Amino acid sequence: MYKHGKPIYRLSRLPLFIIIVVIILLLASAYYVLIVKAGPKNSLKNNDKPLISSVKGSDVNTPVDEAAFLFVLPGKWKLSSKDWDARYHAWQWQFADSRYAGRWFRVYQDTIPEDYAVNYLLPVSGAADVVQIGQMSGNCADFTTTGQTKTNTSGTIAAPSKWQQVSFLCDYGNQNHQVVGTSSPDGINTVVLKGNNGTHKFFFLYQDNNYNPDFGVISNILSTFHAK
């Protein structure tokens, strides 16, 4: 019966509950279809097969093969200079990653700059055609006195020093440089190796100007060095 001021139909609680449930179901269905099912294609999924990747050796190493020696450089390097003149026979390789600018490795053969001063010494010795590696020193300025110094051909103040009974020249004038050099009982900046094609003298240098230099690189390199 119609009464003034009151609606003709009254919505009971049951239909209202059904409508709310239907709306929630519709929203949930839309979320599943539009968001979950149509999610990005690179979403992670369970896989019972492990992901295995292999890296070719040529992608991570740089083999070097010269007339009198061969070795392997860890990573990608490029030959940046080669001096083959009356003074020195030398090669230098630069690390190819710009993040490690200032990282290089140099080899002198037979004609050795005997007055070359370094900041860290890696003592070595020759065992036939391979290099035996000792323990690397800290910065030589920490254990070298300046009682006897001399200026070498490059204008560096070089102080005679010793590490593990191996003599070398400490670059006392450039204490913040990060250059590693080798010396042996054979002489300052010299190690003698005997290959099948003859006997040669070698001098190895490594520089790493990074904030956290990796001086272990030169040891890794020399562990692969062979005289031919």
Short mmCIF file of N, CA, C and O in Angstrom, two decimals, residues 26-145:
data_model
loop_
_atom_site.label_atom_id
_atom_site.label_comp_id
_atom_site.label_asym_id
_atom_site.label_seq_id
_atom_site.Cartn_x
_atom_site.Cartn_y
_atom_site.Cartn_z
N LEU A 26 33.11 -9.91 -9.79
CA LEU A 26 33.46 -9.26 -11.06
C LEU A 26 34.80 -8.55 -10.97
O LEU A 26 35.62 -8.62 -11.89
N LEU A 27 35.04 -7.86 -9.86
CA LEU A 27 36.32 -7.16 -9.69
C LEU A 27 37.47 -8.16 -9.60
O LEU A 27 38.55 -7.94 -10.17
N ALA A 28 37.28 -9.26 -8.89
CA ALA A 28 38.33 -10.28 -8.78
C ALA A 28 38.64 -10.90 -10.13
O ALA A 28 39.79 -11.15 -10.48
N SER A 29 37.58 -11.15 -10.93
CA SER A 29 37.78 -11.73 -12.26
C SER A 29 38.53 -10.76 -13.16
O SER A 29 39.44 -11.15 -13.91
N ALA A 30 38.17 -9.49 -13.08
CA ALA A 30 38.85 -8.49 -13.90
C ALA A 30 40.32 -8.37 -13.51
O ALA A 30 41.20 -8.25 -14.35
N TYR A 31 40.61 -8.42 -12.20
CA TYR A 31 42.00 -8.35 -11.74
C TYR A 31 42.82 -9.54 -12.25
O TYR A 31 43.95 -9.39 -12.70
N TYR A 32 42.23 -10.72 -12.20
CA TYR A 32 42.94 -11.91 -12.67
C TYR A 32 43.24 -11.85 -14.15
O TYR A 32 44.34 -12.13 -14.60
N VAL A 33 42.22 -11.44 -14.94
CA VAL A 33 42.38 -11.42 -16.39
C VAL A 33 43.33 -10.32 -16.83
O VAL A 33 44.22 -10.52 -17.67
N LEU A 34 43.19 -9.13 -16.25
CA LEU A 34 43.95 -7.97 -16.72
C LEU A 34 45.33 -7.85 -16.09
O LEU A 34 46.25 -7.33 -16.72
N ILE A 35 45.49 -8.32 -14.87
CA ILE A 35 46.75 -8.11 -14.17
C ILE A 35 47.58 -9.38 -14.07
O ILE A 35 48.73 -9.45 -14.50
N VAL A 36 46.98 -10.43 -13.50
CA VAL A 36 47.73 -11.66 -13.24
C VAL A 36 48.03 -12.42 -14.51
O VAL A 36 49.17 -12.72 -14.85
N LYS A 37 46.99 -12.75 -15.26
CA LYS A 37 47.18 -13.57 -16.46
C LYS A 37 47.94 -12.83 -17.53
O LYS A 37 48.71 -13.42 -18.29
N ALA A 38 47.72 -11.53 -17.63
CA ALA A 38 48.39 -10.74 -18.67
C ALA A 38 49.64 -10.07 -18.13
O ALA A 38 50.03 -9.01 -18.60
N GLY A 39 50.25 -10.66 -17.12
CA GLY A 39 51.46 -10.09 -16.54
C GLY A 39 52.62 -10.13 -17.51
O GLY A 39 52.51 -10.65 -18.62
N PRO A 40 53.75 -9.51 -17.14
CA PRO A 40 54.91 -9.47 -18.03
C PRO A 40 55.41 -10.86 -18.39
O PRO A 40 55.40 -11.77 -17.57
N LYS A 41 55.87 -11.01 -19.60
CA LYS A 41 56.29 -12.31 -20.10
C LYS A 41 57.55 -12.82 -19.42
O LYS A 41 57.84 -14.00 -19.48
N ASN A 42 58.31 -11.93 -18.81
CA ASN A 42 59.55 -12.37 -18.18
C ASN A 42 59.37 -12.64 -16.69
O ASN A 42 60.33 -12.66 -15.94
N SER A 43 58.11 -12.85 -16.27
CA SER A 43 57.87 -13.19 -14.87
C SER A 43 58.55 -14.51 -14.53
O SER A 43 58.64 -15.41 -15.37
N LEU A 44 59.03 -14.64 -13.30
CA LEU A 44 59.72 -15.85 -12.88
C LEU A 44 58.74 -16.99 -12.74
O LEU A 44 57.64 -16.83 -12.22
N LYS A 45 59.14 -18.14 -13.21
CA LYS A 45 58.32 -19.35 -13.09
C LYS A 45 59.20 -20.48 -12.59
O LYS A 45 60.40 -20.51 -12.85
N ASN A 46 58.60 -21.41 -11.88
CA ASN A 46 59.35 -22.57 -11.42
C ASN A 46 59.77 -23.40 -12.62
O ASN A 46 59.01 -23.61 -13.56
N ASN A 47 61.02 -23.90 -12.57
CA ASN A 47 61.54 -24.70 -13.67
C ASN A 47 62.41 -25.79 -13.08
O ASN A 47 63.35 -25.50 -12.32
N ASP A 48 62.09 -27.01 -13.40
CA ASP A 48 62.87 -28.12 -12.83
C ASP A 48 64.18 -28.34 -13.58
O ASP A 48 64.97 -29.19 -13.20
N LYS A 49 64.41 -27.57 -14.66
CA LYS A 49 65.66 -27.68 -15.40
C LYS A 49 66.57 -26.51 -15.04
O LYS A 49 66.20 -25.36 -15.22
N PRO A 50 67.76 -26.77 -14.51
CA PRO A 50 68.64 -25.66 -14.12
C PRO A 50 69.12 -24.88 -15.33
O PRO A 50 69.31 -25.44 -16.42
N LEU A 51 69.31 -23.56 -15.13
CA LEU A 51 69.84 -22.72 -16.19
C LEU A 51 71.36 -22.84 -16.18
O LEU A 51 72.01 -22.50 -15.20
N ILE A 52 71.93 -23.30 -17.27
CA ILE A 52 73.37 -23.51 -17.37
C ILE A 52 73.89 -22.65 -18.50
O ILE A 52 73.39 -22.72 -19.62
N SER A 53 74.89 -21.84 -18.20
CA SER A 53 75.52 -21.02 -19.23
C SER A 53 77.00 -21.38 -19.29
O SER A 53 77.62 -21.66 -18.27
N SER A 54 77.54 -21.35 -20.47
CA SER A 54 78.96 -21.65 -20.64
C SER A 54 79.62 -20.48 -21.35
O SER A 54 79.04 -19.86 -22.23
N VAL A 55 80.84 -20.17 -20.91
CA VAL A 55 81.60 -19.07 -21.50
C VAL A 55 82.82 -19.64 -22.18
O VAL A 55 83.58 -20.39 -21.59
N LYS A 56 82.99 -19.31 -23.43
CA LYS A 56 84.14 -19.80 -24.17
C LYS A 56 85.40 -19.16 -23.63
O LYS A 56 85.42 -17.99 -23.25
N GLY A 57 86.47 -19.94 -23.62
CA GLY A 57 87.73 -19.42 -23.10
C GLY A 57 88.20 -18.19 -23.83
O GLY A 57 88.77 -17.28 -23.25
N SER A 58 87.98 -18.11 -25.14
CA SER A 58 88.42 -16.97 -25.91
C SER A 58 87.68 -15.70 -25.53
O SER A 58 88.11 -14.61 -25.82
N ASP A 59 86.51 -15.84 -24.86
CA ASP A 59 85.74 -14.68 -24.46
C ASP A 59 86.27 -14.05 -23.18
O ASP A 59 85.98 -12.89 -22.89
N VAL A 60 87.02 -14.79 -22.39
CA VAL A 60 87.46 -14.28 -21.11
C VAL A 60 88.98 -14.23 -20.98
O VAL A 60 89.49 -13.68 -20.01
N ASN A 61 89.71 -14.77 -21.92
CA ASN A 61 91.17 -14.77 -21.86
C ASN A 61 91.75 -14.24 -23.16
O ASN A 61 91.13 -14.31 -24.21
N THR A 62 92.97 -13.72 -23.04
CA THR A 62 93.69 -13.23 -24.22
C THR A 62 95.01 -13.99 -24.32
O THR A 62 95.96 -13.68 -23.59
N PRO A 63 95.11 -14.99 -25.19
CA PRO A 63 96.38 -15.71 -25.33
C PRO A 63 97.40 -14.87 -26.10
O PRO A 63 97.06 -14.14 -27.03
N VAL A 64 98.64 -14.97 -25.68
CA VAL A 64 99.74 -14.25 -26.33
C VAL A 64 100.77 -15.27 -26.77
O VAL A 64 101.20 -16.12 -25.98
N ASP A 65 101.18 -15.20 -28.02
CA ASP A 65 102.14 -16.15 -28.57
C ASP A 65 103.17 -15.38 -29.40
O ASP A 65 102.90 -14.97 -30.53
N GLU A 66 104.34 -15.15 -28.81
CA GLU A 66 105.42 -14.45 -29.49
C GLU A 66 106.54 -15.45 -29.82
O GLU A 66 106.47 -16.61 -29.46
N ALA A 67 107.56 -14.96 -30.49
CA ALA A 67 108.61 -15.86 -30.97
C ALA A 67 109.36 -16.55 -29.83
O ALA A 67 109.74 -17.71 -29.95
N ALA A 68 109.57 -15.82 -28.70
CA ALA A 68 110.39 -16.38 -27.62
C ALA A 68 109.59 -16.76 -26.39
O ALA A 68 110.15 -17.33 -25.44
N PHE A 69 108.29 -16.49 -26.36
CA PHE A 69 107.50 -16.79 -25.17
C PHE A 69 106.02 -16.86 -25.51
O PHE A 69 105.57 -16.40 -26.57
N LEU A 70 105.27 -17.41 -24.57
CA LEU A 70 103.81 -17.41 -24.67
C LEU A 70 103.22 -17.37 -23.27
O LEU A 70 103.84 -17.82 -22.31
N PHE A 71 102.02 -16.82 -23.15
CA PHE A 71 101.32 -16.75 -21.87
C PHE A 71 99.87 -16.38 -22.13
O PHE A 71 99.47 -16.15 -23.28
N VAL A 72 99.08 -16.30 -21.05
CA VAL A 72 97.66 -15.98 -21.16
C VAL A 72 97.34 -14.81 -20.25
O VAL A 72 97.68 -14.81 -19.07
N LEU A 73 96.65 -13.80 -20.82
CA LEU A 73 96.18 -12.66 -20.05
C LEU A 73 94.74 -12.91 -19.63
O LEU A 73 93.89 -13.22 -20.47
N PRO A 74 94.41 -12.80 -18.34
CA PRO A 74 93.03 -13.05 -17.90
C PRO A 74 92.12 -11.88 -18.26
O PRO A 74 92.34 -10.75 -17.83
N GLY A 75 91.11 -12.13 -19.07
CA GLY A 75 90.23 -11.07 -19.52
C GLY A 75 90.56 -10.63 -20.93
O GLY A 75 91.35 -11.27 -21.63
N LYS A 76 89.97 -9.52 -21.33
CA LYS A 76 90.18 -9.00 -22.67
C LYS A 76 91.23 -7.89 -22.64
O LYS A 76 91.04 -6.85 -22.01
N TRP A 77 92.33 -8.11 -23.35
CA TRP A 77 93.43 -7.16 -23.43
C TRP A 77 93.74 -6.87 -24.89
O TRP A 77 93.36 -7.63 -25.78
N LYS A 78 94.44 -5.77 -25.12
CA LYS A 78 94.90 -5.46 -26.47
C LYS A 78 96.35 -4.99 -26.42
O LYS A 78 96.78 -4.35 -25.44
N LEU A 79 97.09 -5.33 -27.45
CA LEU A 79 98.48 -4.89 -27.54
C LEU A 79 98.49 -3.39 -27.83
O LEU A 79 98.03 -2.94 -28.88
N SER A 80 98.98 -2.59 -26.88
CA SER A 80 98.93 -1.14 -27.03
C SER A 80 100.23 -0.54 -27.54
O SER A 80 100.23 0.55 -28.11
N SER A 81 101.35 -1.24 -27.35
CA SER A 81 102.63 -0.73 -27.87
C SER A 81 103.63 -1.87 -27.98
O SER A 81 103.55 -2.86 -27.25
N LYS A 82 104.54 -1.68 -28.88
CA LYS A 82 105.62 -2.65 -29.08
C LYS A 82 106.88 -1.91 -29.47
O LYS A 82 106.92 -1.23 -30.49
N ASP A 83 107.89 -1.99 -28.62
CA ASP A 83 109.18 -1.35 -28.89
C ASP A 83 110.19 -2.43 -29.26
O ASP A 83 110.47 -3.32 -28.46
N TRP A 84 110.71 -2.32 -30.45
CA TRP A 84 111.68 -3.31 -30.92
C TRP A 84 112.78 -2.53 -31.64
O TRP A 84 112.85 -2.45 -32.84
N ASP A 85 113.62 -1.90 -30.81
CA ASP A 85 114.66 -1.03 -31.37
C ASP A 85 115.99 -1.36 -30.71
O ASP A 85 116.14 -2.37 -30.04
N ALA A 86 116.95 -0.46 -30.89
CA ALA A 86 118.29 -0.71 -30.38
C ALA A 86 118.33 -0.69 -28.85
O ALA A 86 119.20 -1.33 -28.24
N ARG A 87 117.39 0.03 -28.24
CA ARG A 87 117.41 0.12 -26.77
C ARG A 87 116.74 -1.08 -26.12
O ARG A 87 117.34 -1.80 -25.32
N TYR A 88 115.45 -1.26 -26.43
CA TYR A 88 114.68 -2.28 -25.73
C TYR A 88 113.85 -3.12 -26.69
O TYR A 88 113.44 -2.64 -27.75
N HIS A 89 113.62 -4.35 -26.28
CA HIS A 89 112.61 -5.19 -26.89
C HIS A 89 111.50 -5.33 -25.85
O HIS A 89 111.68 -6.02 -24.84
N ALA A 90 110.37 -4.69 -26.09
CA ALA A 90 109.31 -4.66 -25.09
C ALA A 90 107.94 -4.66 -25.74
O ALA A 90 107.75 -4.16 -26.85
N TRP A 91 106.98 -5.26 -25.02
CA TRP A 91 105.56 -5.28 -25.44
C TRP A 91 104.73 -4.78 -24.27
O TRP A 91 105.05 -5.05 -23.09
N GLN A 92 103.65 -4.08 -24.57
CA GLN A 92 102.73 -3.66 -23.51
C GLN A 92 101.29 -3.93 -23.94
O GLN A 92 100.89 -3.59 -25.05
N TRP A 93 100.52 -4.55 -23.02
CA TRP A 93 99.11 -4.83 -23.25
C TRP A 93 98.27 -3.99 -22.30
O TRP A 93 98.59 -3.86 -21.12
N GLN A 94 97.19 -3.44 -22.82
CA GLN A 94 96.26 -2.63 -22.04
C GLN A 94 94.97 -3.40 -21.82
O GLN A 94 94.47 -4.06 -22.75
N PHE A 95 94.43 -3.33 -20.60
CA PHE A 95 93.16 -3.99 -20.34
C PHE A 95 92.06 -3.28 -21.11
O PHE A 95 92.01 -2.05 -21.15
N ALA A 96 91.19 -4.05 -21.76
CA ALA A 96 90.25 -3.48 -22.73
C ALA A 96 88.99 -2.90 -22.11
O ALA A 96 88.19 -2.30 -22.82
N ASP A 97 88.78 -3.06 -20.81
CA ASP A 97 87.57 -2.56 -20.15
C ASP A 97 87.85 -1.15 -19.62
O ASP A 97 88.78 -0.95 -18.84
N SER A 98 87.03 -0.18 -20.04
CA SER A 98 87.25 1.21 -19.64
C SER A 98 87.11 1.42 -18.14
O SER A 98 87.62 2.40 -17.58
N ARG A 99 86.43 0.51 -17.45
CA ARG A 99 86.29 0.63 -16.00
C ARG A 99 87.64 0.43 -15.30
O ARG A 99 87.79 0.79 -14.14
N TYR A 100 88.60 -0.18 -16.00
CA TYR A 100 89.91 -0.45 -15.42
C TYR A 100 90.99 0.29 -16.20
O TYR A 100 92.03 -0.26 -16.52
N ALA A 101 90.70 1.53 -16.52
CA ALA A 101 91.69 2.34 -17.25
C ALA A 101 92.95 2.48 -16.40
O ALA A 101 92.89 2.66 -15.19
N GLY A 102 94.08 2.37 -17.06
CA GLY A 102 95.35 2.46 -16.34
C GLY A 102 95.90 1.12 -15.91
O GLY A 102 96.91 1.06 -15.21
N ARG A 103 95.25 0.03 -16.33
CA ARG A 103 95.76 -1.31 -16.03
C ARG A 103 96.51 -1.83 -17.24
O ARG A 103 95.93 -1.99 -18.30
N TRP A 104 97.82 -2.06 -17.10
CA TRP A 104 98.60 -2.59 -18.21
C TRP A 104 99.65 -3.58 -17.71
O TRP A 104 100.02 -3.58 -16.54
N PHE A 105 100.12 -4.39 -18.65
CA PHE A 105 101.15 -5.40 -18.37
C PHE A 105 102.22 -5.28 -19.45
O PHE A 105 101.92 -5.17 -20.64
N ARG A 106 103.49 -5.27 -19.02
CA ARG A 106 104.60 -5.07 -19.96
C ARG A 106 105.65 -6.16 -19.79
O ARG A 106 105.94 -6.59 -18.66
N VAL A 107 106.23 -6.57 -20.91
CA VAL A 107 107.30 -7.57 -20.91
C VAL A 107 108.52 -6.99 -21.62
O VAL A 107 108.40 -6.48 -22.75
N TYR A 108 109.67 -7.04 -20.96
CA TYR A 108 110.95 -6.72 -21.60
C TYR A 108 111.69 -8.03 -21.84
O TYR A 108 111.72 -8.90 -20.96
N GLN A 109 112.31 -8.12 -22.99
CA GLN A 109 113.08 -9.33 -23.33
C GLN A 109 114.52 -8.96 -23.67
O GLN A 109 114.76 -8.15 -24.57
N ASP A 110 115.46 -9.56 -22.96
CA ASP A 110 116.90 -9.47 -23.21
C ASP A 110 117.49 -8.09 -22.93
O ASP A 110 118.46 -7.97 -22.19
N THR A 111 116.94 -7.02 -23.51
CA THR A 111 117.43 -5.67 -23.22
C THR A 111 116.58 -5.10 -22.09
O THR A 111 115.44 -4.68 -22.31
N ILE A 112 117.15 -5.09 -20.89
CA ILE A 112 116.40 -4.78 -19.68
C ILE A 112 116.77 -3.38 -19.16
O ILE A 112 117.96 -3.07 -19.03
N PRO A 113 115.79 -2.54 -18.82
CA PRO A 113 116.11 -1.26 -18.16
C PRO A 113 116.45 -1.52 -16.69
O PRO A 113 115.58 -1.56 -15.82
N GLU A 114 117.73 -1.67 -16.41
CA GLU A 114 118.15 -2.11 -15.09
C GLU A 114 117.94 -1.05 -14.01
O GLU A 114 117.98 -1.37 -12.82
N ASP A 115 117.70 0.21 -14.40
CA ASP A 115 117.49 1.26 -13.41
C ASP A 115 116.01 1.60 -13.23
O ASP A 115 115.68 2.60 -12.59
N TYR A 116 115.12 0.76 -13.74
CA TYR A 116 113.69 1.01 -13.62
C TYR A 116 113.26 0.76 -12.16
O TYR A 116 113.50 -0.30 -11.59
N ALA A 117 112.61 1.76 -11.55
CA ALA A 117 112.18 1.66 -10.15
C ALA A 117 110.69 1.35 -10.08
O ALA A 117 109.90 1.82 -10.91
N VAL A 118 110.30 0.57 -9.10
CA VAL A 118 108.90 0.14 -8.95
C VAL A 118 108.44 0.42 -7.52
O VAL A 118 109.23 0.77 -6.64
N ASN A 119 107.15 0.26 -7.28
CA ASN A 119 106.57 0.50 -5.95
C ASN A 119 106.34 -0.78 -5.16
O ASN A 119 106.34 -0.77 -3.93
N TYR A 120 106.14 -1.87 -5.87
CA TYR A 120 105.91 -3.18 -5.24
C TYR A 120 106.79 -4.19 -5.96
O TYR A 120 106.89 -4.17 -7.20
N LEU A 121 107.40 -5.08 -5.19
CA LEU A 121 108.24 -6.11 -5.81
C LEU A 121 107.56 -7.46 -5.75
O LEU A 121 107.09 -7.89 -4.67
N LEU A 122 107.55 -8.14 -6.87
CA LEU A 122 107.16 -9.55 -6.92
C LEU A 122 108.43 -10.35 -7.18
O LEU A 122 108.93 -10.39 -8.31
N PRO A 123 109.01 -10.97 -6.15
CA PRO A 123 110.23 -11.74 -6.36
C PRO A 123 109.92 -13.01 -7.16
O PRO A 123 108.93 -13.68 -6.93
N VAL A 124 110.78 -13.29 -8.12
CA VAL A 124 110.59 -14.46 -8.97
C VAL A 124 111.93 -15.18 -9.12
O VAL A 124 112.98 -14.69 -8.73
N SER A 125 111.86 -16.37 -9.71
CA SER A 125 113.06 -17.11 -10.07
C SER A 125 112.74 -17.95 -11.30
O SER A 125 111.57 -18.27 -11.55
N GLY A 126 113.76 -18.29 -12.05
CA GLY A 126 113.56 -19.09 -13.23
C GLY A 126 113.74 -20.56 -12.94
O GLY A 126 114.69 -20.97 -12.27
N ALA A 127 112.83 -21.36 -13.43
CA ALA A 127 112.92 -22.82 -13.32
C ALA A 127 112.75 -23.38 -14.72
O ALA A 127 111.64 -23.63 -15.17
N ALA A 128 113.89 -23.51 -15.42
CA ALA A 128 113.87 -23.91 -16.84
C ALA A 128 113.11 -22.87 -17.64
O ALA A 128 113.52 -21.71 -17.71
N ASP A 129 111.94 -23.23 -18.20
CA ASP A 129 111.22 -22.31 -19.07
C ASP A 129 110.05 -21.61 -18.39
O ASP A 129 109.29 -20.90 -19.05
N VAL A 130 109.89 -21.79 -17.08
CA VAL A 130 108.74 -21.19 -16.39
C VAL A 130 109.23 -20.28 -15.26
O VAL A 130 110.40 -20.31 -14.86
N VAL A 131 108.28 -19.49 -14.73
CA VAL A 131 108.57 -18.53 -13.67
C VAL A 131 108.01 -19.04 -12.35
O VAL A 131 106.83 -19.38 -12.26
N GLN A 132 108.87 -19.10 -11.35
CA GLN A 132 108.42 -19.40 -10.00
C GLN A 132 108.18 -18.08 -9.27
O GLN A 132 109.02 -17.17 -9.32
N ILE A 133 107.06 -17.99 -8.57
CA ILE A 133 106.60 -16.72 -8.02
C ILE A 133 106.71 -16.75 -6.50
O ILE A 133 106.30 -17.71 -5.85
N GLY A 134 107.25 -15.66 -5.93
CA GLY A 134 107.33 -15.52 -4.49
C GLY A 134 106.20 -14.67 -3.95
O GLY A 134 105.19 -14.43 -4.63
N GLN A 135 106.37 -14.18 -2.74
CA GLN A 135 105.35 -13.35 -2.09
C GLN A 135 105.60 -11.88 -2.40
O GLN A 135 106.70 -11.37 -2.23
N MET A 136 104.56 -11.19 -2.85
CA MET A 136 104.68 -9.79 -3.22
C MET A 136 104.88 -8.92 -1.98
O MET A 136 104.32 -9.16 -0.92
N SER A 137 105.66 -7.88 -2.15
CA SER A 137 105.90 -6.95 -1.05
C SER A 137 104.75 -5.96 -0.92
O SER A 137 103.88 -5.84 -1.80
N GLY A 138 104.76 -5.21 0.18
CA GLY A 138 103.91 -4.05 0.29
C GLY A 138 104.58 -2.88 -0.41
O GLY A 138 105.58 -3.05 -1.13
N ASN A 139 104.05 -1.69 -0.23
CA ASN A 139 104.67 -0.52 -0.84
C ASN A 139 106.09 -0.38 -0.30
O ASN A 139 106.31 -0.32 0.91
N CYS A 140 107.05 -0.34 -1.20
CA CYS A 140 108.45 -0.37 -0.79
C CYS A 140 108.86 0.84 0.03
O CYS A 140 109.85 0.80 0.76
N ALA A 141 108.10 1.94 -0.07
CA ALA A 141 108.43 3.13 0.72
C ALA A 141 108.31 2.85 2.21
O ALA A 141 108.91 3.56 3.03
N ASP A 142 107.57 1.81 2.58
CA ASP A 142 107.36 1.48 3.99
C ASP A 142 108.55 0.74 4.61
O ASP A 142 108.64 0.67 5.84
N PHE A 143 109.42 0.17 3.78
CA PHE A 143 110.55 -0.57 4.36
C PHE A 143 111.88 -0.21 3.70
O PHE A 143 112.89 -0.91 3.92
N THR A 144 111.92 0.87 2.94
CA THR A 144 113.14 1.28 2.25
C THR A 144 113.65 2.59 2.84
O THR A 144 112.87 3.53 3.04
N THR A 145 114.94 2.65 3.13
CA THR A 145 115.54 3.89 3.61
C THR A 145 116.08 4.68 2.42
O THR A 145 116.33 4.12 1.34
#
